[in-house]
Amino acid sequence: MSVGMRGSKGAGQPGRVAEDGQGDYRCSPMREHLTGRRRRATADGGPWKGLNPAMALAAKGVVLAFVLGTVWDVEAAGAVFGRIRDWIEGTLDWFYILTVCAALFTCLFLVCSRFGKVRLGDDDSTPEFRTSSWIAMLFSAGVGIGLLFFSIAEPLFYFDTAQSAGYPNNPVADLAGAVSPDERRALHAVRVTYFHWGIHGWGVYVVVGLCLAYFGYRKKLPLTLRSALHPLIGDRIYGPLGDLADLLAVFGGVFGIATSLGLGASQMAAGLDVLLGVDPGLVTQVVLIAAVSLAATLSAVSGVRRGIRILSEWNIVLSIVLLGAFLFLGPFAWLVRFVATSIGEYLWHAVPMGFRIADEPGEAAWQNAWTIFYWGWWISWAPFVGTFIARISRGRTLREFILGVMFVPTGLALVWFGIFGGNALHLELNAPGGAGTAGIIELVRDANYEAALYATIGRMSDSGWLTWTMSAMATLLLATWFITSSDSGTLVITTFLSMGDPDPPRRFRVVWGLGVGVVAAVLLLADGLQALQTAAIAAALPVSVVLLVMIAGLLRSLVGERSANG
């Protein structure tokens, strides 16, 4: 997500905002603060100019070591990371649950408190982006590919009763007595999906983004993870502890984006198979990764105001069109009632669901495989997504930031899952051979998640051209979402390695943009993406500790600022 934004007017005048709402960062306070310790931490010349050499070398070294180690023995690497993940899920599930809940309740406290009026920047600063563009970028960065990859597969998995994974598909529904494949179980299936994609996960993103924006724009510290630790360790953020915090964010960004590229390539390949009869095998997936990586790198070089903003707005337009097709071509009245009822049930049960820690073996296995996995995934992605959210939110108040980031993308995601998942559930509920015989659920049982979306589209209409058009729209949307996720990650990575420089060197954006694509392709060919995904979840443990420290630092700084101002 590009942080290289410049105004067309006002150049040479520090702090002045251009007519397009865009400040000239070459002369703004953000650029002026590349001084002192922060300036000395980056190289002034040579091949590393603009970057922290030690961090850049460490990041490349760890990524290279991970890739080589995984490729050398994929099974052994997967087993090691699997054991780490099993230990975390079996021993520290309560810690992940409490961390996510702590983030959520911190957000709710701040939005209702007197701190809500604090502005992310100087008291007279104004937002850089109009609200519609801001929301579009929030939505594309925070949800993206997951909406298409899991919108059909996840609700159908929870609706199923076959226990094909070796544990109950939906113990929440089982405990409520919804054990038959009927509409009641369908509501529980979507409700659990909402839970995993709702306010709990977004609360994690909000806290990280809020901390970075507050310390970066209001306290004039680097726009990196280390700055949130300043209230607790002071200038030691410029030492090894700060480097470690930022490197955790870099690793999470690289591994998370690489995993998403691999997952997205498989679904895009499935779409091309439906559309053009292209073999969806490894060759096609590697070509797609290369194409997306190249496009994302070009977008990253162009900046937020050009590539990322335009693509994000395009994502919203195309998403609305595809969502409308699913709504009006599906059982319209049933879907409206189903979505309203399921969202109401989710909001009513969200808090108790968030605190529940399973103790029965089957339920615990399900919770570890799904809820704890999701919480780890949200946490591991938080530094990457949070940095981008912070980057586009300068000038907004804490209250506006929290309400916008937490509830607008979440609301859109809930409607999306309700309509997409609701269509698939309706097809299964009303299948000619009886509930659960429409064929889509069989794909989910076989873990063929990427095909479930296109199977649903194929069963929604008898018109070949309409099915083809909707499939093409879905595939195109997959591509644009992947590009925005990848280019955002590239710019966040280089921002961290350049000590928060809002305009990191473009040559390093190219290196890291293409490099992440190479990592994804190599691991895909070596069948190591599962090991990478498992490693990313395991990496969420140290990030969760940093997250709690960030919350403490933010609250301490806000209280201190309030006291100083009387």
Coordinates of C-alpha atoms in Angstrom, one line a residue, residues 7 51 95 106 272 429 521 544 548:
G7 CA 0.3 16.9 -3.8
L51 CA 16.9 1.6 4.0
F95 CA -4.4 -16.3 25.2
T106 CA -10.2 -1.3 23.8
L272 CA -10.0 -19.7 -16.1
L429 CA -31.7 -26.7 1.1
A521 CA 5.8 -19.5 -6.8
S544 CA 0.0 -10.9 20.0
L548 CA -1.0 -6.1 24.1

